[in-house]
Amino acid sequence: MNVTDRIALDPFGTDIAAESARLRALGAIVPVELPGGIPAWAPTGYDTLKELILDPQVSRDPRLHWRLWPEIGEHPSWGWILGWVGVVNMLSTYGGDHTRLRKLVAPSFTHRRTEALRPRVEAITAELLDALDLAAADGGPVDVKEGLAHPLPMRIICELFGVPDELQDATGRLIAAIMDTSDPTPEHASFVQEQIGTVLGSLIAHRSEHPGDDLTTELIRVRDEDGDRLSGEELLYTLLLVIGAGFETTVNLVGNAVVALLKDPAQLAAVRAGEIGWDAVVEETLRVHPSIASLPLRFAVGDLKVGDVTIPAGDAIITTYAAAGLDPRHYGPDAGSFDAARGAEDHLAFGVGVHRCIGAPLARMEALTALPALFERFPDLALAVDADELRQVPSFIAFGWQEIPVRLRG
């Protein structure tokens, strides 16, 4: 197709699977338009996406490699993208800068550190399930996202980073605003940028005055002792990335797994009987319903050849995890079906290579704690609405549900 015939992505993410299929029918990589009219390329299959992620000629740094970066201020409706690429952290750097920033945070998410958190994750899960049980005492529905999937990872990440109680709600609202791609207005973009400075600036000020045994305090120490390793700007935006990614991915992972199982009683019965393991449930959820559907943006360092298409140097590329996971050329004709017995563990939901998500072990551990506990505690758990009434969060980036109303007892 002609590059001038760009396909506008649905900013609400209403049906990400169907949109991915439509794009895939047009080719291996398709010119698209992001909210506000931002031009980009969308890989439509597994092999193409993996190749581009691993290609050293694909960058994450807009300041170095996005042809349109110098003119972004001329497009008020592009302002929303600044929360993703107008920041300086692991997600928006290239080469040595990326390596330097990643090394500062990665030690806090090792397998050993993650395992040390397990008792705390188990305790919070039990507490939240007790609260759900109490809220449903009258037999009415409860929202399992609000009651479990959201507060569990939020509380864990806030403890890791020393976020005080009075800032936790504002932190959650900030991340939700960044994920919301349905409003490309300058007002929304300005609000997000103002909240980044206000909320995370308050966190930095609090921990500077009241240091503790947390990652924010450690990063502040690095900034103060060696500004060459971490600048003040990098501190702010590293907190934005790691706190946001540290809970948002798990929120959707837990919620998407709950919905997938409740929509398929036969698979749920197999899981309950031990015929399918919870590990398999988590991996299939990540394949079919990755917490992040598409991540903006990467950039072509030089001209890139993808099949018979040439992506010009300086063009933007989105990272299409949902399209890759649903690719029938890689996963077979039933790629769109949730089948935990499939055993497909090669999904790209947490990335691959040098940009692989450092929080993946924590997200898996939280999901593998919360899901068995939920379904064991409430054996008659069921959706309180028809599955087609569930509403996707308003985003082409996040892949999850706004609410998940359930009944805990039959």
CSV table of N, CA and C in Angstrom, one decimal, residues 252-389:
chain,number,residue,atom,x,y,z
A,252,ASN,N,-3.2,-5.6,34.3
A,252,ASN,CA,-3.8,-6.2,33.2
A,252,ASN,C,-3.5,-7.7,33.1
A,253,LEU,N,-2.4,-8.1,33.5
A,253,LEU,CA,-2.1,-9.5,33.4
A,253,LEU,C,-3.1,-10.3,34.3
A,254,VAL,N,-3.2,-9.9,35.5
A,254,VAL,CA,-4.2,-10.6,36.4
A,254,VAL,C,-5.6,-10.5,35.9
A,255,GLY,N,-6.0,-9.2,35.5
A,255,GLY,CA,-7.4,-9.1,35.0
A,255,GLY,C,-7.7,-9.8,33.8
A,256,ASN,N,-6.8,-9.8,32.8
A,256,ASN,CA,-7.0,-10.5,31.6
A,256,ASN,C,-7.0,-12.1,31.8
A,257,ALA,N,-6.2,-12.6,32.7
A,257,ALA,CA,-6.3,-14.0,33.0
A,257,ALA,C,-7.6,-14.4,33.6
A,258,VAL,N,-8.1,-13.6,34.6
A,258,VAL,CA,-9.4,-13.9,35.2
A,258,VAL,C,-10.5,-13.9,34.2
A,259,VAL,N,-10.5,-12.9,33.3
A,259,VAL,CA,-11.6,-12.9,32.3
A,259,VAL,C,-11.5,-14.1,31.3
A,260,ALA,N,-10.3,-14.4,30.9
A,260,ALA,CA,-10.1,-15.5,30.0
A,260,ALA,C,-10.6,-16.8,30.5
A,261,LEU,N,-10.3,-17.1,31.8
A,261,LEU,CA,-10.7,-18.3,32.4
A,261,LEU,C,-12.2,-18.3,32.7
A,262,LEU,N,-12.8,-17.2,33.1
A,262,LEU,CA,-14.2,-17.2,33.4
A,262,LEU,C,-15.0,-17.3,32.1
A,263,LYS,N,-14.4,-16.9,31.0
A,263,LYS,CA,-15.1,-17.1,29.7
A,263,LYS,C,-15.0,-18.5,29.1
A,264,ASP,N,-14.2,-19.4,29.8
A,264,ASP,CA,-14.0,-20.7,29.2
A,264,ASP,C,-14.0,-21.7,30.4
A,265,PRO,N,-15.2,-22.1,30.8
A,265,PRO,CA,-15.4,-23.0,31.9
A,265,PRO,C,-14.6,-24.3,31.8
A,266,ALA,N,-14.4,-24.9,30.6
A,266,ALA,CA,-13.7,-26.1,30.4
A,266,ALA,C,-12.2,-25.9,30.7
A,267,GLN,N,-11.6,-24.8,30.3
A,267,GLN,CA,-10.2,-24.6,30.6
A,267,GLN,C,-10.1,-24.4,32.1
A,268,LEU,N,-11.0,-23.6,32.7
A,268,LEU,CA,-10.9,-23.3,34.1
A,268,LEU,C,-11.0,-24.6,34.9
A,269,ALA,N,-11.9,-25.6,34.5
A,269,ALA,CA,-12.0,-26.9,35.1
A,269,ALA,C,-10.7,-27.6,35.0
A,270,ALA,N,-10.0,-27.5,33.9
A,270,ALA,CA,-8.8,-28.2,33.7
A,270,ALA,C,-7.7,-27.6,34.6
A,271,VAL,N,-7.7,-26.3,34.8
A,271,VAL,CA,-6.8,-25.7,35.7
A,271,VAL,C,-7.0,-26.1,37.1
A,272,ARG,N,-8.3,-26.1,37.5
A,272,ARG,CA,-8.6,-26.5,38.9
A,272,ARG,C,-8.3,-27.9,39.1
A,273,ALA,N,-8.4,-28.8,38.1
A,273,ALA,CA,-8.0,-30.2,38.3
A,273,ALA,C,-6.5,-30.5,38.2
A,274,GLY,N,-5.7,-29.5,37.9
A,274,GLY,CA,-4.3,-29.6,37.9
A,274,GLY,C,-3.8,-30.1,36.5
A,275,GLU,N,-4.7,-30.2,35.5
A,275,GLU,CA,-4.3,-30.7,34.2
A,275,GLU,C,-3.5,-29.6,33.4
A,276,ILE,N,-3.8,-28.4,33.8
A,276,ILE,CA,-3.1,-27.2,33.2
A,276,ILE,C,-2.5,-26.4,34.4
A,277,GLY,N,-1.3,-26.0,34.3
A,277,GLY,CA,-0.6,-25.3,35.4
A,277,GLY,C,-0.9,-23.8,35.3
A,278,TRP,N,-0.8,-23.1,36.4
A,278,TRP,CA,-1.0,-21.7,36.5
A,278,TRP,C,0.1,-21.0,35.7
A,279,ASP,N,1.3,-21.6,35.6
A,279,ASP,CA,2.4,-21.0,34.8
A,279,ASP,C,1.9,-20.9,33.3
A,280,ALA,N,1.2,-21.9,32.8
A,280,ALA,CA,0.7,-22.0,31.5
A,280,ALA,C,-0.4,-20.9,31.3
A,281,VAL,N,-1.2,-20.8,32.3
A,281,VAL,CA,-2.3,-19.8,32.2
A,281,VAL,C,-1.7,-18.4,32.0
A,282,VAL,N,-0.6,-18.1,32.8
A,282,VAL,CA,0.0,-16.8,32.8
A,282,VAL,C,0.6,-16.5,31.4
A,283,GLU,N,1.4,-17.5,30.9
A,283,GLU,CA,2.1,-17.3,29.6
A,283,GLU,C,1.1,-17.2,28.5
A,284,GLU,N,0.0,-17.9,28.5
A,284,GLU,CA,-1.0,-17.8,27.4
A,284,GLU,C,-1.7,-16.5,27.5
A,285,THR,N,-1.9,-16.0,28.7
A,285,THR,CA,-2.5,-14.7,28.8
A,285,THR,C,-1.6,-13.6,28.2
A,286,LEU,N,-0.3,-13.7,28.5
A,286,LEU,CA,0.6,-12.8,28.0
A,286,LEU,C,0.7,-12.8,26.5
A,287,ARG,N,0.5,-14.0,25.9
A,287,ARG,CA,0.5,-14.1,24.4
A,287,ARG,C,-0.7,-13.5,23.8
A,288,VAL,N,-1.9,-13.9,24.3
A,288,VAL,CA,-3.2,-13.5,23.6
A,288,VAL,C,-3.6,-12.1,24.1
A,289,HIS,N,-3.4,-11.8,25.3
A,289,HIS,CA,-3.8,-10.5,25.9
A,289,HIS,C,-2.6,-9.8,26.6
A,290,PRO,N,-1.6,-9.5,25.8
A,290,PRO,CA,-0.4,-8.8,26.5
A,290,PRO,C,-0.8,-7.5,27.2
A,291,SER,N,-0.3,-7.3,28.3
A,291,SER,CA,-0.7,-6.1,29.1
A,291,SER,C,-0.5,-4.8,28.3
A,292,ILE,N,0.6,-4.8,27.5
A,292,ILE,CA,0.8,-3.6,26.6
A,292,ILE,C,0.6,-4.1,25.2
A,293,ALA,N,-0.4,-3.6,24.5
A,293,ALA,CA,-0.7,-4.0,23.1
A,293,ALA,C,0.3,-3.4,22.1
A,294,SER,N,0.6,-2.2,22.2
A,294,SER,CA,1.5,-1.5,21.3
A,294,SER,C,2.2,-0.4,22.1
A,295,LEU,N,3.5,-0.3,21.9
A,295,LEU,CA,4.3,0.6,22.7
A,295,LEU,C,5.0,1.6,21.8
A,296,PRO,N,4.7,2.9,22.0
A,296,PRO,CA,5.4,3.9,21.2
A,296,PRO,C,6.7,4.4,21.9
A,297,LEU,N,7.7,4.7,21.2
A,297,LEU,CA,8.0,4.6,19.8
A,297,LEU,C,9.4,4.1,19.6
A,298,ARG,N,9.8,3.5,18.5
A,298,ARG,CA,11.1,3.2,18.1
A,298,ARG,C,11.4,3.9,16.8
A,299,PHE,N,12.7,4.0,16.4
A,299,PHE,CA,13.0,4.9,15.3
A,299,PHE,C,14.1,4.2,14.4
A,300,ALA,N,13.9,4.3,13.1
A,300,ALA,CA,14.9,3.7,12.2
A,300,ALA,C,16.2,4.6,12.2
A,301,VAL,N,17.3,4.0,12.5
A,301,VAL,CA,18.6,4.7,12.5
A,301,VAL,C,19.0,5.0,11.1
A,302,GLY,N,18.8,4.0,10.3
A,302,GLY,CA,19.1,4.1,8.8
A,302,GLY,C,17.9,3.5,8.1
A,303,ASP,N,18.0,3.5,6.8
A,303,ASP,CA,16.9,2.9,6.0
A,303,ASP,C,16.8,1.4,6.3
A,304,LEU,N,15.6,0.9,6.6
A,304,LEU,CA,15.4,-0.5,7.0
A,304,LEU,C,14.6,-1.2,5.9
A,305,LYS,N,15.0,-2.4,5.5
A,305,LYS,CA,14.3,-3.1,4.5
A,305,LYS,C,13.5,-4.2,5.3
A,306,VAL,N,12.2,-4.2,5.1
A,306,VAL,CA,11.3,-5.2,5.7
A,306,VAL,C,10.5,-5.8,4.6
A,307,GLY,N,10.9,-7.0,4.1
A,307,GLY,CA,10.3,-7.6,2.9
A,307,GLY,C,10.5,-6.6,1.7
A,308,ASP,N,9.4,-6.3,1.1
A,308,ASP,CA,9.5,-5.3,-0.1
A,308,ASP,C,9.3,-3.9,0.3
A,309,VAL,N,9.3,-3.6,1.6
A,309,VAL,CA,9.0,-2.3,2.1
A,309,VAL,C,10.3,-1.7,2.7
A,310,THR,N,10.6,-0.4,2.4
A,310,THR,CA,11.7,0.3,3.0
A,310,THR,C,11.2,1.3,3.9
A,311,ILE,N,11.6,1.2,5.2
A,311,ILE,CA,11.3,2.2,6.2
A,311,ILE,C,12.4,3.3,6.2
A,312,PRO,N,12.1,4.5,5.8
A,312,PRO,CA,13.2,5.5,5.7
A,312,PRO,C,13.8,5.8,7.1
A,313,ALA,N,15.1,6.1,7.0
A,313,ALA,CA,15.8,6.6,8.3
A,313,ALA,C,15.0,7.7,8.9
A,314,GLY,N,14.9,7.6,10.2
A,314,GLY,CA,14.2,8.7,11.0
A,314,GLY,C,12.7,8.5,11.1
A,315,ASP,N,12.1,7.5,10.5
A,315,ASP,CA,10.7,7.2,10.7
A,315,ASP,C,10.5,6.5,12.0
A,316,ALA,N,9.2,6.6,12.5
A,316,ALA,CA,8.9,6.0,13.8
A,316,ALA,C,8.2,4.6,13.6
A,317,ILE,N,8.4,3.8,14.6
A,317,ILE,CA,7.8,2.4,14.5
A,317,ILE,C,7.2,2.1,15.9
A,318,ILE,N,6.0,1.5,15.9
A,318,ILE,CA,5.4,1.1,17.2
A,318,ILE,C,5.7,-0.4,17.4
A,319,THR,N,5.8,-0.8,18.6
A,319,THR,CA,6.2,-2.1,19.0
A,319,THR,C,4.9,-2.9,19.3
A,320,THR,N,4.4,-3.7,18.4
A,320,THR,CA,3.1,-4.3,18.4
A,320,THR,C,3.0,-5.7,19.0
A,321,TYR,N,3.1,-5.7,20.3
A,321,TYR,CA,3.1,-7.0,21.0
A,321,TYR,C,1.8,-7.8,20.8
A,322,ALA,N,0.7,-7.1,20.8
A,322,ALA,CA,-0.6,-7.8,20.6
A,322,ALA,C,-0.6,-8.5,19.2
A,323,ALA,N,-0.2,-7.8,18.2
A,323,ALA,CA,-0.3,-8.3,16.8
A,323,ALA,C,0.7,-9.5,16.7
A,324,ALA,N,1.8,-9.5,17.4
A,324,ALA,CA,2.8,-10.6,17.3
A,324,ALA,C,2.2,-11.8,18.0
A,325,GLY,N,1.6,-11.6,19.1
A,325,GLY,CA,1.0,-12.8,19.9
A,325,GLY,C,-0.1,-13.4,19.2
A,326,LEU,N,-0.8,-12.7,18.3
A,326,LEU,CA,-2.0,-13.2,17.6
A,326,LEU,C,-1.7,-13.6,16.2
A,327,ASP,N,-0.4,-13.7,15.8
A,327,ASP,CA,0.0,-14.0,14.4
A,327,ASP,C,-0.2,-15.5,14.1
A,328,PRO,N,-1.1,-15.8,13.2
A,328,PRO,CA,-1.4,-17.2,12.8
A,328,PRO,C,-0.2,-17.8,12.1
A,329,ARG,N,0.7,-17.0,11.5
A,329,ARG,CA,1.8,-17.6,10.8
A,329,ARG,C,2.8,-18.2,11.8
A,330,HIS,N,2.8,-17.7,13.0
A,330,HIS,CA,3.7,-18.2,14.1
A,330,HIS,C,3.0,-19.2,15.0
A,331,TYR,N,1.7,-18.9,15.4
A,331,TYR,CA,1.0,-19.7,16.4
A,331,TYR,C,-0.1,-20.6,15.8
A,332,GLY,N,-0.2,-20.6,14.5
A,332,GLY,CA,-1.2,-21.4,13.9
A,332,GLY,C,-2.6,-20.7,13.7
A,333,PRO,N,-3.5,-21.4,12.9
A,333,PRO,CA,-4.8,-20.8,12.6
A,333,PRO,C,-5.6,-20.4,13.8
A,334,ASP,N,-5.4,-21.0,14.9
A,334,ASP,CA,-6.2,-20.7,16.1
A,334,ASP,C,-5.4,-19.8,17.0
A,335,ALA,N,-4.5,-19.0,16.5
A,335,ALA,CA,-3.7,-18.1,17.3
A,335,ALA,C,-4.5,-17.1,18.1
A,336,GLY,N,-5.7,-16.8,17.7
A,336,GLY,CA,-6.6,-15.8,18.4
A,336,GLY,C,-7.3,-16.4,19.6
A,337,SER,N,-7.2,-17.8,19.7
A,337,SER,CA,-7.9,-18.4,20.8
A,337,SER,C,-7.1,-18.6,22.0
A,338,PHE,N,-7.6,-18.4,23.2
A,338,PHE,CA,-6.9,-18.6,24.4
A,338,PHE,C,-6.9,-20.1,24.7
A,339,ASP,N,-5.7,-20.7,24.8
A,339,ASP,CA,-5.6,-22.2,25.0
A,339,ASP,C,-4.3,-22.3,25.9
A,340,ALA,N,-4.6,-22.4,27.2
A,340,ALA,CA,-3.4,-22.5,28.1
A,340,ALA,C,-2.6,-23.8,27.9
A,341,ALA,N,-3.2,-24.8,27.3
A,341,ALA,CA,-2.5,-26.0,27.1
A,341,ALA,C,-1.6,-25.9,25.9
A,342,ARG,N,-1.6,-24.8,25.2
A,342,ARG,CA,-0.8,-24.6,24.0
A,342,ARG,C,0.7,-24.7,24.3
A,343,GLY,N,1.1,-24.2,25.5
A,343,GLY,CA,2.5,-24.2,25.9
A,343,GLY,C,3.4,-23.3,25.1
A,344,ALA,N,2.9,-22.2,24.6
A,344,ALA,CA,3.7,-21.2,23.8
A,344,ALA,C,4.3,-20.2,24.8
A,345,GLU,N,5.6,-20.4,25.0
A,345,GLU,CA,6.3,-19.5,26.0
A,345,GLU,C,7.3,-18.6,25.2
A,346,ASP,N,7.2,-18.5,23.9
A,346,ASP,CA,8.1,-17.6,23.2
A,346,ASP,C,7.5,-16.3,22.8
A,347,HIS,N,6.4,-15.9,23.5
A,347,HIS,CA,5.8,-14.6,23.2
A,347,HIS,C,6.7,-13.5,23.5
A,348,LEU,N,6.4,-12.3,23.0
A,348,LEU,CA,7.2,-11.1,23.1
A,348,LEU,C,6.7,-10.1,24.1
A,349,ALA,N,5.7,-10.5,24.9
A,349,ALA,CA,4.9,-9.6,25.7
A,349,ALA,C,5.8,-8.7,26.7
A,350,PHE,N,6.9,-9.3,27.1
A,350,PHE,CA,7.8,-8.6,28.0
A,350,PHE,C,9.1,-8.1,27.2
A,351,GLY,N,9.0,-8.1,25.9
A,351,GLY,CA,10.1,-7.7,25.0
A,351,GLY,C,11.1,-8.8,24.9
A,352,VAL,N,12.2,-8.4,24.3
A,352,VAL,CA,13.3,-9.4,24.0
A,352,VAL,C,14.6,-8.6,23.8
A,353,GLY,N,15.7,-9.2,24.2
A,353,GLY,CA,17.0,-8.5,24.0
A,353,GLY,C,17.3,-7.5,25.1
A,354,VAL,N,18.0,-6.4,24.7
A,354,VAL,CA,18.5,-5.5,25.7
A,354,VAL,C,17.3,-4.7,26.4
A,355,HIS,N,16.2,-4.6,25.7
A,355,HIS,CA,15.1,-3.9,26.3
A,355,HIS,C,14.0,-4.8,26.9
A,356,ARG,N,14.4,-6.0,27.2
A,356,ARG,CA,13.4,-6.9,27.9
A,356,ARG,C,13.1,-6.3,29.3
A,357,CYS,N,11.8,-6.4,29.6
A,357,CYS,CA,11.3,-5.8,30.8
A,357,CYS,C,12.0,-6.3,32.1
A,358,ILE,N,12.6,-5.5,32.8
A,358,ILE,CA,13.3,-5.9,34.0
A,358,ILE,C,12.3,-6.4,35.1
A,359,GLY,N,11.1,-5.9,35.0
A,359,GLY,CA,10.1,-6.3,36.1
A,359,GLY,C,9.3,-7.5,35.8
A,360,ALA,N,9.7,-8.2,34.7
A,360,ALA,CA,8.9,-9.4,34.3
A,360,ALA,C,8.8,-10.5,35.4
A,361,PRO,N,9.9,-10.8,36.1
A,361,PRO,CA,9.8,-11.8,37.2
A,361,PRO,C,8.9,-11.4,38.3
A,362,LEU,N,8.8,-10.1,38.6
A,362,LEU,CA,7.9,-9.6,39.7
A,362,LEU,C,6.5,-9.7,39.2
A,363,ALA,N,6.2,-9.3,38.0
A,363,ALA,CA,4.8,-9.4,37.4
A,363,ALA,C,4.4,-10.9,37.4
A,364,ARG,N,5.2,-11.8,37.0
A,364,ARG,CA,4.8,-13.2,37.0
A,364,ARG,C,4.6,-13.7,38.4
A,365,MET,N,5.4,-13.4,39.3
A,365,MET,CA,5.3,-13.8,40.7
A,365,MET,C,4.0,-13.3,41.3
A,366,GLU,N,3.7,-12.0,41.1
A,366,GLU,CA,2.4,-11.5,41.6
A,366,GLU,C,1.2,-12.2,41.0
A,367,ALA,N,1.2,-12.4,39.7
A,367,ALA,CA,0.1,-13.1,39.1
A,367,ALA,C,0.0,-14.5,39.5
A,368,LEU,N,1.1,-15.2,39.7
A,368,LEU,CA,1.1,-16.6,40.1
A,368,LEU,C,0.8,-16.8,41.6
A,369,THR,N,0.7,-15.7,42.3
A,369,THR,CA,0.2,-15.7,43.7
A,369,THR,C,-1.2,-15.3,43.7
A,370,ALA,N,-1.6,-14.3,43.0
A,370,ALA,CA,-3.0,-13.8,43.1
A,370,ALA,C,-4.0,-14.7,42.5
A,371,LEU,N,-3.7,-15.2,41.3
A,371,LEU,CA,-4.7,-16.0,40.5
A,371,LEU,C,-5.1,-17.3,41.2
A,372,PRO,N,-4.1,-18.2,41.7
A,372,PRO,CA,-4.5,-19.4,42.4
A,372,PRO,C,-5.3,-19.1,43.7
A,373,ALA,N,-4.8,-18.0,44.4
A,373,ALA,CA,-5.5,-17.7,45.6
A,373,ALA,C,-6.9,-17.2,45.4
A,374,LEU,N,-7.2,-16.5,44.3
A,374,LEU,CA,-8.5,-16.0,44.0
A,374,LEU,C,-9.4,-17.1,43.7
A,375,PHE,N,-9.0,-18.0,42.8
A,375,PHE,CA,-9.9,-19.1,42.4
A,375,PHE,C,-10.1,-20.2,43.4
A,376,GLU,N,-9.1,-20.3,44.3
A,376,GLU,CA,-9.2,-21.3,45.4
A,376,GLU,C,-10.2,-20.7,46.4
A,377,ARG,N,-10.1,-19.5,46.7
A,377,ARG,CA,-10.9,-18.8,47.7
A,377,ARG,C,-12.4,-18.8,47.3
A,378,PHE,N,-12.6,-18.6,46.0
A,378,PHE,CA,-14.0,-18.5,45.5
A,378,PHE,C,-14.2,-19.5,44.4
A,379,PRO,N,-14.5,-20.7,44.7
A,379,PRO,CA,-14.7,-21.7,43.6
A,379,PRO,C,-15.9,-21.5,42.7
A,380,ASP,N,-16.8,-20.7,43.1
A,380,ASP,CA,-18.0,-20.4,42.3
A,380,ASP,C,-17.9,-19.0,41.6
A,381,LEU,N,-16.7,-18.5,41.5
A,381,LEU,CA,-16.4,-17.2,40.9
A,381,LEU,C,-17.0,-17.2,39.5
A,382,ALA,N,-17.7,-16.1,39.1
A,382,ALA,CA,-18.3,-16.0,37.8
A,382,ALA,C,-18.4,-14.5,37.4
A,383,LEU,N,-18.3,-14.2,36.1
A,383,LEU,CA,-18.6,-12.9,35.6
A,383,LEU,C,-20.0,-12.4,36.0
A,384,ALA,N,-20.2,-11.2,36.4
A,384,ALA,CA,-21.5,-10.7,36.8
A,384,ALA,C,-22.2,-10.0,35.6
A,385,VAL,N,-21.5,-10.0,34.4
A,385,VAL,CA,-22.1,-9.4,33.2
A,385,VAL,C,-21.7,-10.3,32.1
A,386,ASP,N,-22.4,-10.2,30.9
A,386,ASP,CA,-21.9,-10.9,29.7
A,386,ASP,C,-20.6,-10.5,29.3
A,387,ALA,N,-19.8,-11.4,28.8
A,387,ALA,CA,-18.4,-11.0,28.5
A,387,ALA,C,-18.3,-9.9,27.5
A,388,ASP,N,-19.3,-9.8,26.6
A,388,ASP,CA,-19.2,-8.8,25.5
A,388,ASP,C,-19.6,-7.4,26.1
A,389,GLU,N,-20.0,-7.3,27.4
A,389,GLU,CA,-20.3,-6.0,28.0
A,389,GLU,C,-19.0,-5.4,28.6
